[in-house]
Amino acid sequence: DAGVTQSPTHLIKTRGQQVTLRCSPKSGHDTVSWYQQALGQGPQFIFQYYEEEERQRGNFPDRFSGHQFPNYSSELNVNALLLGDSALYLCASSPPGQGSFEQYFGPGTRLTVT
Amino acid sequence: GNSVTQMEGPVTLSEEAFLTINCTYTATGYPSLFWYVQYPGEGLQLLLKATKADDKGSNKGFEATYRKETTSFHLEKGSVQVSDSAVYFCALSDASGGSYIPTFGRGTSLIVHP
């Protein structure tokens, strides 16, 4: 049983560019959450998707947007990249009925903005 | 708002030593408490959890007790191994208002020497 997968593993972008990160949840999970983890910090919640809609959102600007597809996979888009967006982006999935109470994390995508 | 405070790292121990990583929290409701572990190059893995006061979570020799009176959830292990070297995150999830989004601490790095 595959766990949560994310792509790409690493990414280097230039300030002002746009980036799309992808996540496939664990089999049987229907809720996907995205987190930003800066170096030496704990994960910060960006948003959560359920039934193809954004259910909750953390304190992140509108430059951060997302999407969930009918197969429950999800994308995170970041526009107008800033140097401060450099971080590890983590995707986490949850089984039905759990909300985000118990989450399974992917390995993350390391984004570097130069 | 909710917050989690962990002891600063790194914590450096010799193999078979006793481990304690302190965690205290602030929450508006009655949170569930978690410890996650992040091995190098990987995403977070749920290590243990406790959902109400005086509950003890345990897994792989690690344990933590939910102490409401001291708002603490300290992680302990009687005899650490080199393979326990990782970053440990304390987190809470507060269901008040229908949100289960977890709040993470900054993480504590554990280094175990042979």
Coordinates of N, CA and C in Angstrom, one line a residue:
Chain A
D1 N 0.9 -1.2 0.0 CA 0.0 0.0 0.0 C 0.9 1.2 0.0
A2 N 0.8 2.0 -1.1 CA 1.6 3.2 -1.2 C 1.1 4.2 -0.2
G3 N 2.1 4.9 0.4 CA 1.7 6.0 1.3 C 1.5 7.3 0.5
V4 N 1.6 8.4 1.2 CA 1.5 9.7 0.5 C 2.7 10.0 -0.3
T5 N 2.5 10.3 -1.6 CA 3.6 10.6 -2.5 C 3.5 12.1 -2.9
Q6 N 4.7 12.7 -3.2 CA 4.7 14.0 -3.6 C 5.7 14.2 -4.7
S7 N 5.5 15.1 -5.6 CA 6.4 15.4 -6.7 C 6.4 16.9 -7.0
P8 N 7.5 17.4 -7.5 CA 8.8 16.7 -7.5 C 9.5 16.7 -6.1
T9 N 10.6 16.1 -6.0 CA 11.3 16.0 -4.7 C 12.0 17.3 -4.4
H10 N 12.7 17.9 -5.4 CA 13.3 19.1 -5.3 C 13.0 20.0 -6.4
L11 N 13.1 21.3 -6.2 CA 12.7 22.3 -7.2 C 13.4 23.6 -7.0
I12 N 14.0 24.2 -8.0 CA 14.6 25.5 -7.9 C 13.9 26.4 -8.8
K13 N 13.5 27.6 -8.3 CA 12.8 28.6 -9.1 C 13.4 29.9 -8.8
T14 N 13.1 30.8 -9.7 CA 13.5 32.2 -9.6 C 12.4 33.1 -9.0
R15 N 12.8 34.1 -8.2 CA 11.9 35.0 -7.7 C 10.9 35.6 -8.7
G16 N 9.6 35.6 -8.4 CA 8.6 36.1 -9.4 C 8.0 35.0 -10.2
Q17 N 8.6 33.8 -10.3 CA 8.0 32.7 -11.0 C 6.8 32.1 -10.3
Q18 N 6.2 31.1 -10.9 CA 5.1 30.4 -10.4 C 5.5 28.9 -10.3
V19 N 5.0 28.2 -9.3 CA 5.3 26.8 -9.1 C 4.1 26.0 -8.8
T20 N 4.1 24.7 -9.2 CA 3.0 23.8 -8.9 C 3.6 22.5 -8.3
L21 N 3.1 22.2 -7.1 CA 3.6 20.9 -6.4 C 2.4 20.0 -6.4
R22 N 2.7 18.7 -6.4 CA 1.6 17.7 -6.5 C 1.7 16.7 -5.4
C23 N 0.5 16.1 -5.1 CA 0.4 15.2 -3.9 C -0.6 14.1 -4.3
S24 N -0.3 12.9 -4.0 CA -1.2 11.8 -4.1 C -1.4 11.2 -2.7
P25 N -2.7 11.2 -2.2 CA -2.9 10.8 -0.8 C -2.8 9.3 -0.7
K26 N -2.7 8.8 0.5 CA -2.7 7.4 0.9 C -4.0 6.8 0.4
S27 N -3.9 5.6 -0.1 CA -5.1 4.9 -0.6 C -6.2 4.9 0.5
G28 N -7.4 5.3 0.0 CA -8.6 5.3 0.9 C -8.8 6.6 1.7
H29 N -7.8 7.5 1.5 CA -7.9 8.8 2.2 C -8.6 9.8 1.3
D30 N -9.4 10.7 1.9 CA -10.1 11.7 1.0 C -9.8 13.1 1.3
T31 N -9.0 13.4 2.4 CA -8.7 14.8 2.8 C -7.2 15.0 2.6
V32 N -6.9 16.1 2.1 CA -5.5 16.5 1.9 C -5.2 17.9 2.5
S33 N -4.1 17.9 3.2 CA -3.7 19.2 3.8 C -2.3 19.5 3.3
W34 N -2.0 20.8 3.2 CA -0.7 21.2 2.8 C 0.0 22.1 3.9
Y35 N 1.3 21.9 4.1 CA 2.0 22.6 5.1 C 3.3 23.1 4.5
Q36 N 3.8 24.3 5.1 CA 5.1 24.8 4.8 C 6.0 24.6 6.0
Q37 N 7.2 24.1 5.8 CA 8.1 23.9 6.9 C 9.4 24.6 6.5
A38 N 9.6 25.7 7.2 CA 10.9 26.5 7.0 C 11.9 25.7 7.8
L39 N 13.2 26.0 7.4 CA 14.3 25.3 8.0 C 14.3 25.6 9.5
G40 N 14.4 24.5 10.3 CA 14.5 24.7 11.7 C 13.2 25.0 12.4
Q41 N 12.1 24.9 11.7 CA 10.7 25.2 12.2 C 9.8 24.1 12.1
G42 N 8.7 24.1 12.8 CA 7.7 23.1 12.6 C 6.8 23.5 11.4
P43 N 6.0 22.5 11.0 CA 5.1 22.7 9.8 C 4.1 23.8 10.1
Q44 N 3.8 24.7 9.2 CA 2.8 25.7 9.3 C 1.7 25.3 8.3
F45 N 0.4 25.3 8.8 CA -0.7 24.9 8.0 C -1.0 25.9 6.9
I46 N -1.1 25.4 5.6 CA -1.5 26.3 4.5 C -3.0 26.2 4.3
F47 N -3.5 25.1 3.9 CA -4.9 24.8 3.7 C -5.2 23.4 3.6
Q48 N -6.5 23.1 3.6 CA -7.0 21.7 3.6 C -8.1 21.6 2.5
Y49 N -8.0 20.4 1.8 CA -9.0 20.2 0.7 C -9.8 18.9 1.0
Y50 N -11.1 19.0 0.8 CA -12.0 17.9 1.0 C -13.1 18.0 0.0
E51 N -13.4 17.0 -0.7 CA -14.5 17.0 -1.7 C -14.3 18.1 -2.7
E52 N -13.0 18.2 -3.1 CA -12.6 19.1 -4.2 C -12.7 20.6 -3.8
E53 N -13.0 20.9 -2.5 CA -13.1 22.3 -2.1 C -12.1 22.6 -0.9
E54 N -11.7 23.8 -0.9 CA -10.9 24.3 0.2 C -11.7 24.4 1.5
R55 N -11.4 23.6 2.5 CA -12.3 23.5 3.7 C -11.8 24.5 4.8
Q56 N -10.5 24.5 4.9 CA -9.9 25.5 5.9 C -8.6 26.1 5.3
R57 N -8.3 27.2 5.9 CA -7.1 27.9 5.4 C -6.3 28.5 6.5
G58 N -5.0 28.4 6.5 CA -4.2 29.1 7.5 C -3.8 30.5 7.1
N59 N -2.9 31.1 7.7 CA -2.5 32.5 7.5 C -1.5 32.6 6.4
F60 N -1.9 32.3 5.2 CA -1.1 32.4 4.0 C -1.8 33.3 3.0
P61 N -1.0 34.1 2.2 CA -1.6 35.0 1.3 C -2.2 34.3 0.1
D62 N -3.0 35.1 -0.7 CA -3.7 34.5 -1.8 C -2.8 34.0 -2.9
R63 N -1.5 34.3 -2.8 CA -0.5 33.7 -3.8 C -0.5 32.2 -3.7
F64 N -0.9 31.7 -2.6 CA -0.9 30.3 -2.4 C -2.4 29.8 -2.7
S65 N -2.5 28.9 -3.6 CA -3.8 28.4 -4.0 C -3.6 26.9 -4.2
G66 N -4.8 26.2 -4.3 CA -4.7 24.8 -4.4 C -5.9 24.2 -5.2
H67 N -5.8 22.9 -5.4 CA -6.9 22.2 -6.1 C -6.9 20.8 -5.6
Q68 N -8.1 20.2 -5.6 CA -8.2 18.8 -5.4 C -9.0 18.1 -6.5
F69 N -8.5 17.0 -7.0 CA -9.1 16.4 -8.1 C -10.1 15.3 -7.7
P70 N -10.9 14.8 -8.6 CA -11.9 13.7 -8.2 C -11.2 12.5 -7.6
N71 N -10.0 12.2 -8.0 CA -9.3 11.0 -7.4 C -8.6 11.4 -6.1
Y72 N -8.9 12.5 -5.5 CA -8.4 13.0 -4.2 C -7.0 13.6 -4.3
S73 N -6.3 13.4 -5.4 CA -5.0 14.0 -5.4 C -5.1 15.5 -5.4
S74 N -4.0 16.2 -5.2 CA -4.1 17.6 -4.9 C -2.8 18.3 -5.5
E75 N -3.0 19.6 -5.8 CA -1.9 20.5 -6.2 C -1.9 21.7 -5.3
L76 N -0.7 22.2 -5.1 CA -0.4 23.4 -4.4 C 0.3 24.4 -5.5
N77 N -0.3 25.5 -5.7 CA 0.3 26.5 -6.6 C 0.7 27.7 -5.8
V78 N 1.9 28.2 -6.1 CA 2.4 29.5 -5.5 C 2.8 30.4 -6.6
N79 N 2.2 31.6 -6.6 CA 2.5 32.6 -7.7 C 3.4 33.6 -7.1
A80 N 4.1 34.3 -8.0 CA 5.0 35.5 -7.7 C 5.9 35.1 -6.5
L81 N 6.7 34.1 -6.7 CA 7.5 33.5 -5.7 C 8.4 34.6 -5.1
L82 N 8.6 34.5 -3.7 CA 9.5 35.3 -3.0 C 10.6 34.4 -2.4
L83 N 11.7 35.1 -2.1 CA 12.8 34.3 -1.5 C 12.3 33.6 -0.2
G84 N 11.4 34.2 0.5 CA 10.9 33.6 1.8 C 10.0 32.4 1.6
D85 N 9.7 32.1 0.3 CA 8.9 30.9 0.1 C 9.7 29.7 0.1
S86 N 11.0 29.8 0.1 CA 11.9 28.7 0.1 C 11.7 27.9 1.4
A87 N 11.3 26.6 1.2 CA 10.9 25.7 2.4 C 10.7 24.3 1.9
L88 N 10.4 23.5 2.8 CA 9.9 22.1 2.5 C 8.4 22.2 2.6
Y89 N 7.8 21.7 1.5 CA 6.3 21.7 1.5 C 5.8 20.3 1.6
L90 N 5.0 20.1 2.7 CA 4.5 18.8 3.1 C 3.1 18.7 2.7
C91 N 2.7 17.5 2.2 CA 1.3 17.2 2.0 C 1.0 16.1 3.0
A92 N -0.2 16.1 3.6 CA -0.7 15.1 4.5 C -2.1 14.7 4.1
S93 N -2.4 13.4 4.3 CA -3.7 12.9 4.0 C -4.4 12.3 5.2
S94 N -5.7 12.3 5.2 CA -6.4 11.8 6.4 C -7.5 10.9 5.9
P95 N -7.9 9.8 6.6 CA -8.9 8.9 6.2 C -10.3 9.6 6.4
P96 N -11.3 9.0 5.8 CA -12.7 9.6 6.0 C -13.1 9.6 7.4
G97 N -13.8 10.7 7.8 CA -14.3 10.8 9.2 C -13.3 11.3 10.2
Q98 N -12.0 11.4 9.8 CA -11.0 11.9 10.7 C -10.7 13.4 10.7
G99 N -11.2 14.0 9.6 CA -10.8 15.4 9.4 C -9.3 15.4 9.3
S100 N -8.6 16.2 10.1 CA -7.2 16.2 10.1 C -6.6 15.7 11.4
F101 N -7.5 15.1 12.1 CA -7.1 14.6 13.5 C -5.9 13.7 13.4
E102 N -5.8 12.8 12.5 CA -4.7 11.9 12.4 C -4.2 12.0 10.9
Q103 N -3.0 12.4 10.7 CA -2.5 12.7 9.4 C -1.3 11.8 9.0
Y104 N -1.2 11.5 7.8 CA -0.1 10.8 7.2 C 0.6 11.7 6.2
F105 N 1.9 11.9 6.5 CA 2.7 12.9 5.7 C 3.5 12.2 4.6
G106 N 3.6 13.0 3.5 CA 4.5 12.6 2.5 C 5.9 13.1 2.8
P107 N 6.9 12.8 1.9 CA 8.3 13.1 2.2 C 8.6 14.6 1.9
G108 N 7.7 15.3 1.2 CA 7.8 16.7 1.0 C 8.5 17.0 -0.3
T109 N 8.3 18.3 -0.7 CA 9.0 18.9 -1.9 C 9.9 20.0 -1.3
R110 N 11.1 20.0 -1.6 CA 12.1 21.0 -1.2 C 12.1 22.1 -2.3
L111 N 11.5 23.3 -2.0 CA 11.5 24.4 -2.9 C 12.6 25.4 -2.5
T112 N 13.4 25.8 -3.5 CA 14.4 26.8 -3.3 C 14.1 27.9 -4.3
V113 N 14.0 29.1 -3.8 CA 13.7 30.3 -4.6 C 15.0 31.2 -4.6
T114 N 15.5 31.5 -5.8 CA 16.8 32.2 -5.9 C 16.5 33.6 -6.5
Chain B
G1 N -4.7 32.3 21.1 CA -4.6 31.2 20.2 C -3.8 30.0 20.7
N2 N -3.8 28.9 20.0 CA -3.1 27.7 20.4 C -1.6 27.9 20.1
S3 N -0.8 27.3 21.0 CA 0.7 27.3 20.8 C 1.3 26.1 21.5
V4 N 2.5 25.7 21.0 CA 3.2 24.6 21.5 C 4.7 25.0 21.7
T5 N 5.2 24.7 22.9 CA 6.6 25.1 23.1 C 7.4 23.9 23.5
Q6 N 8.5 23.7 22.7 CA 9.4 22.5 23.0 C 10.7 23.0 23.5
M7 N 11.4 22.1 24.2 CA 12.8 22.4 24.6 C 13.7 22.6 23.4
E8 N 14.6 23.5 23.5 CA 15.6 23.7 22.4 C 16.5 22.5 22.3
G9 N 16.9 22.2 21.0 CA 17.8 21.2 20.8 C 19.2 21.8 20.3
P10 N 20.1 20.9 19.9 CA 19.9 19.5 19.9 C 20.1 18.8 21.2
V11 N 19.4 17.7 21.4 CA 19.7 16.9 22.6 C 20.6 15.8 22.1
T12 N 21.8 15.7 22.8 CA 22.8 14.7 22.4 C 22.9 13.7 23.6
L13 N 22.8 12.4 23.2 CA 22.8 11.4 24.2 C 23.7 10.2 23.7
S14 N 24.1 9.4 24.7 CA 24.8 8.2 24.3 C 23.7 7.1 24.3
E15 N 24.0 6.1 23.5 CA 23.1 4.9 23.3 C 22.8 4.3 24.7
E16 N 21.5 4.0 24.9 CA 21.0 3.4 26.1 C 20.7 4.4 27.2
A17 N 20.9 5.7 26.9 CA 20.6 6.7 27.9 C 19.1 7.0 28.0
F18 N 18.7 7.7 29.0 CA 17.3 8.0 29.2 C 17.0 9.3 28.5
L19 N 15.8 9.4 27.8 CA 15.5 10.6 27.0 C 14.2 11.2 27.6
T20 N 14.3 12.5 27.7 CA 13.1 13.4 28.0 C 13.2 14.6 27.1
I21 N 12.1 14.8 26.4 CA 12.0 16.0 25.6 C 10.7 16.7 26.1
N22 N 10.9 17.9 26.6 CA 9.8 18.7 27.2 C 8.9 19.3 26.2
C23 N 7.6 19.3 26.5 CA 6.6 20.0 25.6 C 5.5 20.6 26.5
T24 N 5.2 21.8 26.3 CA 4.1 22.5 27.0 C 3.2 23.1 26.0
Y25 N 2.0 23.3 26.3 CA 1.0 23.8 25.3 C 0.1 24.9 25.9
T26 N -0.5 25.7 25.0 CA -1.6 26.6 25.4 C -2.7 26.3 24.4
A27 N -3.9 26.1 24.9 CA -5.0 25.9 24.0 C -6.3 26.5 24.6
T28 N -7.2 26.8 23.7 CA -8.4 27.4 24.2 C -9.5 26.4 24.6
G29 N -9.4 25.2 24.0 CA -10.3 24.2 24.3 C -9.7 23.0 25.0
Y30 N -10.1 21.8 24.6 CA -9.6 20.6 25.2 C -8.9 19.8 24.1
P31 N -7.6 20.0 23.9 CA -6.9 19.5 22.7 C -6.6 18.0 22.8
S32 N -6.3 17.4 21.7 CA -5.6 16.2 21.6 C -4.1 16.5 21.4
L33 N -3.3 15.7 21.9 CA -1.8 15.9 21.8 C -1.1 14.8 21.1
F34 N -0.1 15.2 20.4 CA 0.7 14.3 19.5 C 2.2 14.5 19.6
W35 N 2.9 13.4 19.3 CA 4.3 13.5 19.0 C 4.5 12.9 17.6
Y36 N 5.2 13.7 16.8 CA 5.6 13.3 15.5 C 7.1 13.2 15.4
V37 N 7.6 12.3 14.5 CA 9.1 12.1 14.4 C 9.4 12.3 12.9
Q38 N 10.5 13.0 12.6 CA 10.9 13.3 11.2 C 12.4 12.8 11.1
Y39 N 12.6 11.7 10.3 CA 13.9 11.2 10.1 C 14.5 12.0 8.9
P40 N 15.8 12.1 8.8 CA 16.4 12.9 7.8 C 15.9 12.6 6.4
G41 N 15.5 13.6 5.6 CA 15.0 13.4 4.3 C 13.6 12.8 4.1
E42 N 12.9 12.7 5.2 CA 11.6 12.2 5.2 C 10.5 13.1 5.7
G43 N 9.2 12.8 5.5 CA 8.2 13.5 6.1 C 7.9 13.1 7.5
L44 N 6.9 13.7 8.2 CA 6.6 13.4 9.5 C 5.9 12.1 9.7
Q45 N 6.2 11.4 10.8 CA 5.4 10.2 11.1 C 4.8 10.4 12.5
L46 N 3.6 10.0 12.6 CA 2.9 10.0 13.9 C 3.6 9.0 14.8
L47 N 4.1 9.4 16.0 CA 4.8 8.5 16.9 C 3.8 8.0 18.0
L48 N 3.0 9.0 18.6 CA 2.0 8.6 19.6 C 1.1 9.8 19.8
K49 N 0.0 9.5 20.5 CA -1.0 10.5 20.7 C -1.8 10.2 22.0
A50 N -2.4 11.3 22.5 CA -3.3 11.2 23.7 C -4.4 12.1 23.5
T51 N -5.6 11.7 23.8 CA -6.8 12.5 23.5 C -7.5 13.1 24.6
K52 N -7.1 12.7 25.9 CA -7.7 13.4 27.0 C -6.8 13.3 28.2
A53 N -7.1 14.1 29.2 CA -6.2 14.3 30.4 C -5.9 12.9 31.0
D54 N -4.7 12.7 31.4 CA -4.1 11.5 32.1 C -3.9 10.3 31.1
D55 N -4.3 10.5 29.9 CA -4.0 9.4 28.9 C -2.5 9.3 28.7
K56 N -2.1 8.1 28.5 CA -0.7 7.9 28.2 C -0.6 7.3 26.8
G57 N 0.1 8.0 25.9 CA 0.4 7.5 24.5 C 1.7 6.7 24.6
S58 N 1.8 5.6 23.8 CA 3.1 4.9 23.8 C 3.2 4.2 22.4
N59 N 4.5 4.1 22.0 CA 4.8 3.4 20.7 C 6.3 3.3 20.7
K60 N 6.8 2.1 20.2 CA 8.3 1.9 20.0 C 9.1 2.2 21.2
G61 N 8.6 2.1 22.4 CA 9.4 2.4 23.6 C 9.3 3.8 24.1
F62 N 8.7 4.7 23.2 CA 8.4 6.1 23.6 C 7.1 6.1 24.3
E63 N 7.0 7.1 25.3 CA 5.7 7.3 25.9 C 5.6 8.8 26.3
A64 N 4.4 9.3 26.5 CA 4.1 10.6 26.9 C 2.7 10.6 27.6
T65 N 2.6 11.4 28.7 CA 1.4 11.4 29.4 C 0.8 12.8 29.3
Y66 N -0.5 12.9 29.0 CA -1.2 14.2 28.9 C -1.5 14.7 30.3
R67 N -0.8 15.8 30.7 CA -1.0 16.4 32.0 C -1.7 17.7 31.9
K68 N -3.0 17.7 32.2 CA -3.8 18.9 32.0 C -3.4 20.0 33.0
E69 N -3.0 19.5 34.2 CA -2.8 20.5 35.3 C -1.5 21.3 35.1
T70 N -0.6 20.7 34.3 CA 0.7 21.4 34.0 C 0.8 21.7 32.5
T71 N -0.3 21.5 31.8 CA -0.4 21.7 30.3 C 0.9 21.2 29.6
S72 N 1.2 19.9 29.9 CA 2.5 19.3 29.4 C 2.2 18.0 28.7
F73 N 3.2 17.6 27.9 CA 3.1 16.3 27.2 C 4.5 15.9 26.9
H74 N 5.3 15.6 27.9 CA 6.7 15.4 27.7 C 7.0 14.0 27.1
L75 N 7.9 13.9 26.2 CA 8.2 12.6 25.6 C 9.4 11.9 26.3
E76 N 9.2 10.6 26.6 CA 10.3 9.9 27.3 C 10.6 8.6 26.6
K77 N 11.8 8.1 26.8 CA 12.2 6.8 26.4 C 13.3 6.3 27.3
G78 N 13.1 5.1 27.8 CA 14.1 4.6 28.8 C 15.5 4.3 28.3
S79 N 15.6 3.9 27.0 CA 16.9 3.5 26.5 C 16.9 3.8 25.0
V80 N 17.6 4.9 24.7 CA 17.6 5.3 23.3 C 18.6 4.5 22.4
Q81 N 18.3 4.5 21.2 CA 19.2 3.8 20.2 C 19.7 4.8 19.2
V82 N 20.8 4.5 18.5 CA 21.3 5.4 17.4 C 20.2 5.6 16.4
S83 N 19.4 4.6 16.1 CA 18.3 4.8 15.1 C 17.2 5.7 15.5
D84 N 17.2 6.2 16.8 CA 16.2 7.1 17.3 C 16.6 8.6 16.9
S85 N 17.8 8.8 16.4 CA 18.3 10.1 16.0 C 17.3 10.7 14.9
A86 N 16.7 11.8 15.2 CA 15.7 12.4 14.3 C 15.3 13.7 15.0
V87 N 14.3 14.4 14.3 CA 13.7 15.6 14.9 C 12.3 15.2 15.4
Y88 N 12.0 15.6 16.6 CA 10.7 15.2 17.2 C 9.9 16.5 17.4
F89 N 8.6 16.4 17.0 CA 7.7 17.5 17.0 C 6.5 17.2 17.9
C90 N 6.2 18.1 18.8 CA 5.1 18.0 19.6 C 4.0 18.9 18.9
A91 N 2.7 18.4 19.0 CA 1.6 19.1 18.3 C 0.3 18.9 19.1
L92 N -0.5 19.9 18.9 CA -1.9 19.7 19.5 C -2.9 20.0 18.4
S93 N -4.1 19.4 18.6 CA -5.2 19.5 17.7 C -6.4 19.8 18.5
D94 N -7.0 20.9 18.3 CA -8.1 21.4 19.1 C -9.3 21.4 18.3
A95 N -10.3 20.7 18.6 CA -11.6 20.5 17.8 C -12.5 21.7 18.1
S96 N -12.2 22.6 18.9 CA -13.2 23.7 19.1 C -13.4 24.5 17.9
G97 N -14.7 24.8 17.6 CA -15.0 25.5 16.4 C -15.0 24.6 15.1
G98 N -14.9 23.3 15.3 CA -14.9 22.3 14.2 C -13.6 22.2 13.5
S99 N -12.6 22.8 14.0 CA -11.3 22.7 13.3 C -10.4 21.7 14.0
Y100 N -9.8 20.9 13.2 CA -8.8 19.9 13.8 C -7.4 20.2 13.3
I101 N -7.2 21.3 12.8 CA -5.9 21.6 12.2 C -4.8 21.6 13.3
P102 N -3.8 20.8 13.2 CA -2.8 20.8 14.3 C -1.9 22.0 14.3
T103 N -1.4 22.3 15.5 CA -0.4 23.3 15.7 C 0.9 22.6 16.2
F104 N 2.0 22.9 15.5 CA 3.2 22.2 15.8 C 4.2 23.1 16.6
G105 N 5.0 22.4 17.4 CA 6.1 23.1 18.0 C 7.3 23.2 17.0
R106 N 8.4 23.8 17.4 CA 9.5 24.0 16.4 C 10.3 22.8 16.2
G107 N 10.1 21.8 17.0 CA 10.9 20.6 16.8 C 12.1 20.5 17.7
T108 N 12.5 19.3 18.1 CA 13.7 19.1 18.9 C 14.5 18.0 18.3
S109 N 15.8 18.4 17.9 CA 16.7 17.4 17.3 C 17.3 16.5 18.3
L110 N 17.2 15.2 18.1 CA 17.9 14.2 19.0 C 19.0 13.6 18.2
I111 N 20.2 13.6 18.8 CA 21.4 12.9 18.3 C 21.8 11.9 19.3
V112 N 21.9 10.6 18.9 CA 22.3 9.5 19.7 C 23.6 9.0 19.2
H113 N 24.6 9.0 20.1 CA 25.9 8.5 19.7 C 26.1 7.0 20.2
P114 N 26.8 6.2 19.4 CA 27.1 4.8 19.8 C 27.9 4.7 21.1

